[in-house]
mmCIF file of C-alpha atoms and ligand atoms in Angstrom:
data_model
loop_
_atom_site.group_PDB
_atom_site.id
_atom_site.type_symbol
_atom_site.label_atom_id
_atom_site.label_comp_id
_atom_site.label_asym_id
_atom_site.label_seq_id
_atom_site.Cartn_x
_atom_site.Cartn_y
_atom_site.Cartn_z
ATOM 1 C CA UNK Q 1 122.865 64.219 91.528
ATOM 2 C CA UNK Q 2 120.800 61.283 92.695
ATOM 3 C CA UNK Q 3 122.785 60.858 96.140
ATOM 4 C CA UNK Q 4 120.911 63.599 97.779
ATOM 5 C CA UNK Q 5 117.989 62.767 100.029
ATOM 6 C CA UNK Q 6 115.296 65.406 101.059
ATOM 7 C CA UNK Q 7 114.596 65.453 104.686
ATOM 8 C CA UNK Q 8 112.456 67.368 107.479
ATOM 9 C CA UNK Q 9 115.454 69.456 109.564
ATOM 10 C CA UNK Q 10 115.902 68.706 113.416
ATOM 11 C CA UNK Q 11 117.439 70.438 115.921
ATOM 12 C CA UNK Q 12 120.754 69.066 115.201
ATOM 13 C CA UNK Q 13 120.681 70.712 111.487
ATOM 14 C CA UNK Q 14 120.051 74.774 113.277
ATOM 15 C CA UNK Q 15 123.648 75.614 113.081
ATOM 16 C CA UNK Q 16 124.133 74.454 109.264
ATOM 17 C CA UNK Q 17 120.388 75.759 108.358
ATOM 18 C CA UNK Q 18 121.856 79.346 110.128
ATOM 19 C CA UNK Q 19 125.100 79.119 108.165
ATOM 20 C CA UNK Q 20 122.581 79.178 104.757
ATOM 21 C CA UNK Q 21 120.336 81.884 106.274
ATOM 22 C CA UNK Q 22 123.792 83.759 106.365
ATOM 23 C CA UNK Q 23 124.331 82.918 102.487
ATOM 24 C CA UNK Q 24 121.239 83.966 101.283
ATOM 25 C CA UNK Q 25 121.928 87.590 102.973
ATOM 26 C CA UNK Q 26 119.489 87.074 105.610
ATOM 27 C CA UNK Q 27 121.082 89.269 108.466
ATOM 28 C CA UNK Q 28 124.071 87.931 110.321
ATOM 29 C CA UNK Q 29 124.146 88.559 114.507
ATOM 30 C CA UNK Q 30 125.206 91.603 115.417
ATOM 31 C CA UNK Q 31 125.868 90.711 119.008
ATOM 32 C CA UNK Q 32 126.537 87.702 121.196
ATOM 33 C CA UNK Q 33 123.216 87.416 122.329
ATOM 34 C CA UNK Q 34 121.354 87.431 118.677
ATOM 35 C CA UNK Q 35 123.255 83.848 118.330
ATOM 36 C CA UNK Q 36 121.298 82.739 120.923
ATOM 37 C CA UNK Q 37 118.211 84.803 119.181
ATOM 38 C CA UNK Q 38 118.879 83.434 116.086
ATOM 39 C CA UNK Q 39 118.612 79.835 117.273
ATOM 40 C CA UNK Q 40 116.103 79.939 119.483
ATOM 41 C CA UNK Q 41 113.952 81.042 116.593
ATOM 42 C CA UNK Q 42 115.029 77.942 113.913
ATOM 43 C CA UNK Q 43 114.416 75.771 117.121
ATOM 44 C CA UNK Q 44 110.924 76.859 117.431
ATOM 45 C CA UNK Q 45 110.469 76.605 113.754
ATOM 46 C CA UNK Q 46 111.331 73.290 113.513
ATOM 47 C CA UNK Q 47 109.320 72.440 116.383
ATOM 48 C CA UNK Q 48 106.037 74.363 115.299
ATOM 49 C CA UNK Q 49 103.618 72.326 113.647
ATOM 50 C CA UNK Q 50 102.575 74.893 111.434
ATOM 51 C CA UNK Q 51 106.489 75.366 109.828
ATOM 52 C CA UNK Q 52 108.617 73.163 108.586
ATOM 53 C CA UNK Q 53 112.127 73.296 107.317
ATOM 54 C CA UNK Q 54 113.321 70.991 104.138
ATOM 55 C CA UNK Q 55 116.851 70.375 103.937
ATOM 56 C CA UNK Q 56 119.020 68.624 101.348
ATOM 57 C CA UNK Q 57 121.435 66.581 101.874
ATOM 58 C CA UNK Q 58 124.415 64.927 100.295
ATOM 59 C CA UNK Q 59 125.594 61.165 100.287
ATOM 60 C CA UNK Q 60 123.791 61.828 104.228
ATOM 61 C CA UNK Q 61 126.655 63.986 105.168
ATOM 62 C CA UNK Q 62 126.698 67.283 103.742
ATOM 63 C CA UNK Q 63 123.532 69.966 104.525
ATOM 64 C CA UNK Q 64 123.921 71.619 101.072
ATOM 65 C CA UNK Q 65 120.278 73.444 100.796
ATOM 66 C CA UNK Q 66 117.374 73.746 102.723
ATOM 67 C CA UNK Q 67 113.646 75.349 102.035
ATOM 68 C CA UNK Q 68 111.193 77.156 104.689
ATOM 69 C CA UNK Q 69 107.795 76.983 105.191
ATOM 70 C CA UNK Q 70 104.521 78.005 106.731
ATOM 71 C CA UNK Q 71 100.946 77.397 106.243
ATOM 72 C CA UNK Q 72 98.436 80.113 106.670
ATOM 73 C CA UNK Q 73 94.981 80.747 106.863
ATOM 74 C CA UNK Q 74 93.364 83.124 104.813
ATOM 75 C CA UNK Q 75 89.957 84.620 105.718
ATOM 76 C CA UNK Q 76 88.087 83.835 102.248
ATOM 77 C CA UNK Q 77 89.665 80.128 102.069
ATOM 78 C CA UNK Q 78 88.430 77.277 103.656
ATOM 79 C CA UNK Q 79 92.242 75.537 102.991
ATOM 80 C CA UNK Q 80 95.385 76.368 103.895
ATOM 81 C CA UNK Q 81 98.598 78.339 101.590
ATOM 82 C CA UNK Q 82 101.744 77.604 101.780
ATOM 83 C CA UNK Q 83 104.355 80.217 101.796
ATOM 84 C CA UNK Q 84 108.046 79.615 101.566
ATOM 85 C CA UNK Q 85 110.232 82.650 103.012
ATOM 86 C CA UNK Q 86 113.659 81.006 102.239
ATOM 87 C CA UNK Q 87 114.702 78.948 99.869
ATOM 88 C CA UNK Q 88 118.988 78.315 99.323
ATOM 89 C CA UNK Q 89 121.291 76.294 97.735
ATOM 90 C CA UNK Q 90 124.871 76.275 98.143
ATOM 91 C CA UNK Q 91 126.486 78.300 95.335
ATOM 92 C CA UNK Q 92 128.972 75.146 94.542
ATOM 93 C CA UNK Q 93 125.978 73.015 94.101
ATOM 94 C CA UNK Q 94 122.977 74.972 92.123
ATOM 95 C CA UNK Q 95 121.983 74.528 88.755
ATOM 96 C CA UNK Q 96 122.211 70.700 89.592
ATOM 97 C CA UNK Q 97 118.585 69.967 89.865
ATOM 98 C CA UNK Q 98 118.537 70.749 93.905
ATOM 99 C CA UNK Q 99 116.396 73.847 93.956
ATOM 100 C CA UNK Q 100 114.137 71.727 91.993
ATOM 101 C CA UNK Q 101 114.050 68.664 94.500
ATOM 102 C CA UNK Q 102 113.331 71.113 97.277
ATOM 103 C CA UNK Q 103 110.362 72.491 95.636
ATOM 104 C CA UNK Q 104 108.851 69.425 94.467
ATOM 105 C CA UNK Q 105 108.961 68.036 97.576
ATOM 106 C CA UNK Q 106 107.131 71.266 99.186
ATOM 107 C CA UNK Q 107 104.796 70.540 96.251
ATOM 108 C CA UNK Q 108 104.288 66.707 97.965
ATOM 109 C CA UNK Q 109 103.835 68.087 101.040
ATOM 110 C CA UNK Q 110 101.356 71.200 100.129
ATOM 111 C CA UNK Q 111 98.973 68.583 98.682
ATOM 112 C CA UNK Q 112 99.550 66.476 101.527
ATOM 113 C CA UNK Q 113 97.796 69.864 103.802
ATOM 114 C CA UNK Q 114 95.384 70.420 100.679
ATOM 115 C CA UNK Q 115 96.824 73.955 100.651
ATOM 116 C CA UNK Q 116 95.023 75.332 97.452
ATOM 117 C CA UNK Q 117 98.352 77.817 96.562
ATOM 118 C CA UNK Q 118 102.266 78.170 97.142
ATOM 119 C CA UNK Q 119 103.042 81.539 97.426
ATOM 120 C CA UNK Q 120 106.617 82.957 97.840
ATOM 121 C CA UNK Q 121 108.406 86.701 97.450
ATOM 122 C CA UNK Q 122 111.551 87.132 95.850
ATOM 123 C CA UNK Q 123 113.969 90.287 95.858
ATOM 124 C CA UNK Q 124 113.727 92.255 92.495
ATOM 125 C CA UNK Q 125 117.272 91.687 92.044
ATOM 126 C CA UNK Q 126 117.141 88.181 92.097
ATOM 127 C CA UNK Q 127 116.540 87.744 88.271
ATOM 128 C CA UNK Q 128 117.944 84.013 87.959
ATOM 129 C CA UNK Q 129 115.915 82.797 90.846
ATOM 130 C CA UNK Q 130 112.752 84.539 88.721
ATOM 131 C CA UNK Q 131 113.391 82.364 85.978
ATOM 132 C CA UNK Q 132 113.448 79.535 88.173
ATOM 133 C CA UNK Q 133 110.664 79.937 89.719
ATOM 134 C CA UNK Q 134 109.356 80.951 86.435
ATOM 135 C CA UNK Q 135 110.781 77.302 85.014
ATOM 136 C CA UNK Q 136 108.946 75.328 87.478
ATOM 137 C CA UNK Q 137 105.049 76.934 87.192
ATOM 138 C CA UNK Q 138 105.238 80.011 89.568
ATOM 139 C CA UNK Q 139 103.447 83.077 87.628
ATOM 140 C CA UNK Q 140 104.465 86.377 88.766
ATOM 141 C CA UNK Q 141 101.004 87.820 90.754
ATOM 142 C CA UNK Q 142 101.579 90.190 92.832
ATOM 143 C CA UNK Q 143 103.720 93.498 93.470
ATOM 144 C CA UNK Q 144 105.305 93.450 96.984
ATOM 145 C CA UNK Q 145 105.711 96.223 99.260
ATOM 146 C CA UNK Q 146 107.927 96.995 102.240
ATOM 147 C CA UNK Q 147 108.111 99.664 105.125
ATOM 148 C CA UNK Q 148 110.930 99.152 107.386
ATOM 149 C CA UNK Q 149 111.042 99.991 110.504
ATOM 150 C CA UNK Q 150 114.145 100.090 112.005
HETATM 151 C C1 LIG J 1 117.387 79.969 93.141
HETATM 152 C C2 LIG J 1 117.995 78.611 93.529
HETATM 153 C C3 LIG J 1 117.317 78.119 94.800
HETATM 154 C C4 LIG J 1 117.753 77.629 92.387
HETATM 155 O O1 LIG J 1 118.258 76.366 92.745
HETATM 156 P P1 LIG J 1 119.175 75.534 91.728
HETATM 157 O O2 LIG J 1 119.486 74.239 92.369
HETATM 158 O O3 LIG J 1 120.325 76.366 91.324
HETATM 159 O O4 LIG J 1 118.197 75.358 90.464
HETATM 160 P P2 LIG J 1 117.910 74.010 89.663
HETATM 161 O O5 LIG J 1 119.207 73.482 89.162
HETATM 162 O O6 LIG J 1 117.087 73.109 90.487
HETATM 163 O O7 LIG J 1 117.054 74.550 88.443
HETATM 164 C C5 LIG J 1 115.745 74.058 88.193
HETATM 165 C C6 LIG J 1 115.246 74.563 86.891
HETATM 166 O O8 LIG J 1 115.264 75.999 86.868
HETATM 167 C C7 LIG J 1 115.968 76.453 85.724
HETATM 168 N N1 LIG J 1 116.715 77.650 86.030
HETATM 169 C C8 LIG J 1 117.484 77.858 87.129
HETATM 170 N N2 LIG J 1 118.045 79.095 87.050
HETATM 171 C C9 LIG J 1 117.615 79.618 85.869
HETATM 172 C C10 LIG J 1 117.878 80.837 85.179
HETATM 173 N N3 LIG J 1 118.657 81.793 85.696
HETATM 174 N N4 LIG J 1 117.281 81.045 83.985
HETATM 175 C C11 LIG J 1 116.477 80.111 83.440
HETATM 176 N N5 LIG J 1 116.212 78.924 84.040
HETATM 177 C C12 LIG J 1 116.778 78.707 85.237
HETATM 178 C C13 LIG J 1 116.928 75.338 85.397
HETATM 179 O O9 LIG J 1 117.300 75.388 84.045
HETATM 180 C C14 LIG J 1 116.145 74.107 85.714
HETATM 181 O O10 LIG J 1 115.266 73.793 84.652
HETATM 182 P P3 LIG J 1 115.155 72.275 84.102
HETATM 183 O O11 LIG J 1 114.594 71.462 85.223
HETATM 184 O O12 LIG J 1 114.232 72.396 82.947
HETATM 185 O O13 LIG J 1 116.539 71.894 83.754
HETATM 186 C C15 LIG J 1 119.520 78.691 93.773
HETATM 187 O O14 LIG J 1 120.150 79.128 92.606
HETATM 188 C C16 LIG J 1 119.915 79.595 94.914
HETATM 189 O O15 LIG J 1 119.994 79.150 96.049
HETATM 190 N N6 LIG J 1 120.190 80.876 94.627
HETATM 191 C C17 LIG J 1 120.636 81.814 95.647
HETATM 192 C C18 LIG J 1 119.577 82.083 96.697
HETATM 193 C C19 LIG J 1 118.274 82.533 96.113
HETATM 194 O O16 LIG J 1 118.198 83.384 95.243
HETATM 195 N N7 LIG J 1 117.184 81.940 96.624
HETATM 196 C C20 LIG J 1 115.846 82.275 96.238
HETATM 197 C C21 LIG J 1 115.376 83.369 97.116
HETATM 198 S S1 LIG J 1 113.786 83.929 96.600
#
């Protein structure tokens, strides 16, 4: 698909970039006010200059993917990592190349910040998006662990 352009997300792109949050099982509001939650929290992502939200979209229309991410300091590194807690792409349009575009271009913009790493978690049932991390360089390093609180 070449008609796809990569873009930093605004404000007006929180509604869409919620709607993908909601597709990748992220949790959906429970109650009126958690709408309100919800986007108050994508605004201030966008908006922090430490975060940044990719999007992709089609023919500059159609919001069909979108990537987060942070940079973070680390105590024994004088340079930043990168860390990308969501990355999505509509069902209708993956295995097109689009997961790829998104993470190339956090590539670009990790050497941009001279981060020295990318570092991302992924759920152990998501075998497919293994391999394609897998596909594009990522080597599995670490074991993750949870304790949930709720
Ligand atoms: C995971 C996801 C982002 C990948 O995006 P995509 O657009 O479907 O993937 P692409 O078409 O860009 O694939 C890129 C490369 O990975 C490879 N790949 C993708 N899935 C693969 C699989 N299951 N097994 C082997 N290789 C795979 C492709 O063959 C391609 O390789 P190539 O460049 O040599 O042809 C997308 O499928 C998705 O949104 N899945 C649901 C949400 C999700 O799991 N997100 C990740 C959360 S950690």
């Amino acid at each position: 698909m070449d008609n796809i352009t990569i873009r930093i997300a605004s404000n007006n792109d929180i509604s869409i970039i919620l709607g993908l949050l909601y597709d990748l099982g992220r949790p959906k509001p429970q109650k009126d006010s958690d709408v309100e939650i919800f986007r108050k929290l994508v605004t201030k992502y966008v908006r922090d200059s430490d975060k940044t939200i990719l999007v992709a979209e089609l023919e500059g229309m159609k919001i069909i993917g979108m990537v987060s991410v942070m940079y973070l300091s680390r105590l024994n590194r004088s340079t930043l990592e990168m860390y990308i807690p969501e990355l999505i792409v509509l069902e209708k349009y993956q295995n097109k190349g689009m997961g790829k575009k998104l993470i190339n271009s956090c590539i670009v913009l990790a050497k941009k910040k001279k981060c020295h790493r990318i570092r991302l978690e992924s759920g152990n049932q998501r075998k497919n998006s293994h391999q394609f991390y897998k596909s594009l360089g990522f080597e599995q390093s670490a074991i993750s662990f949870t304790k949930n609180l709720d």
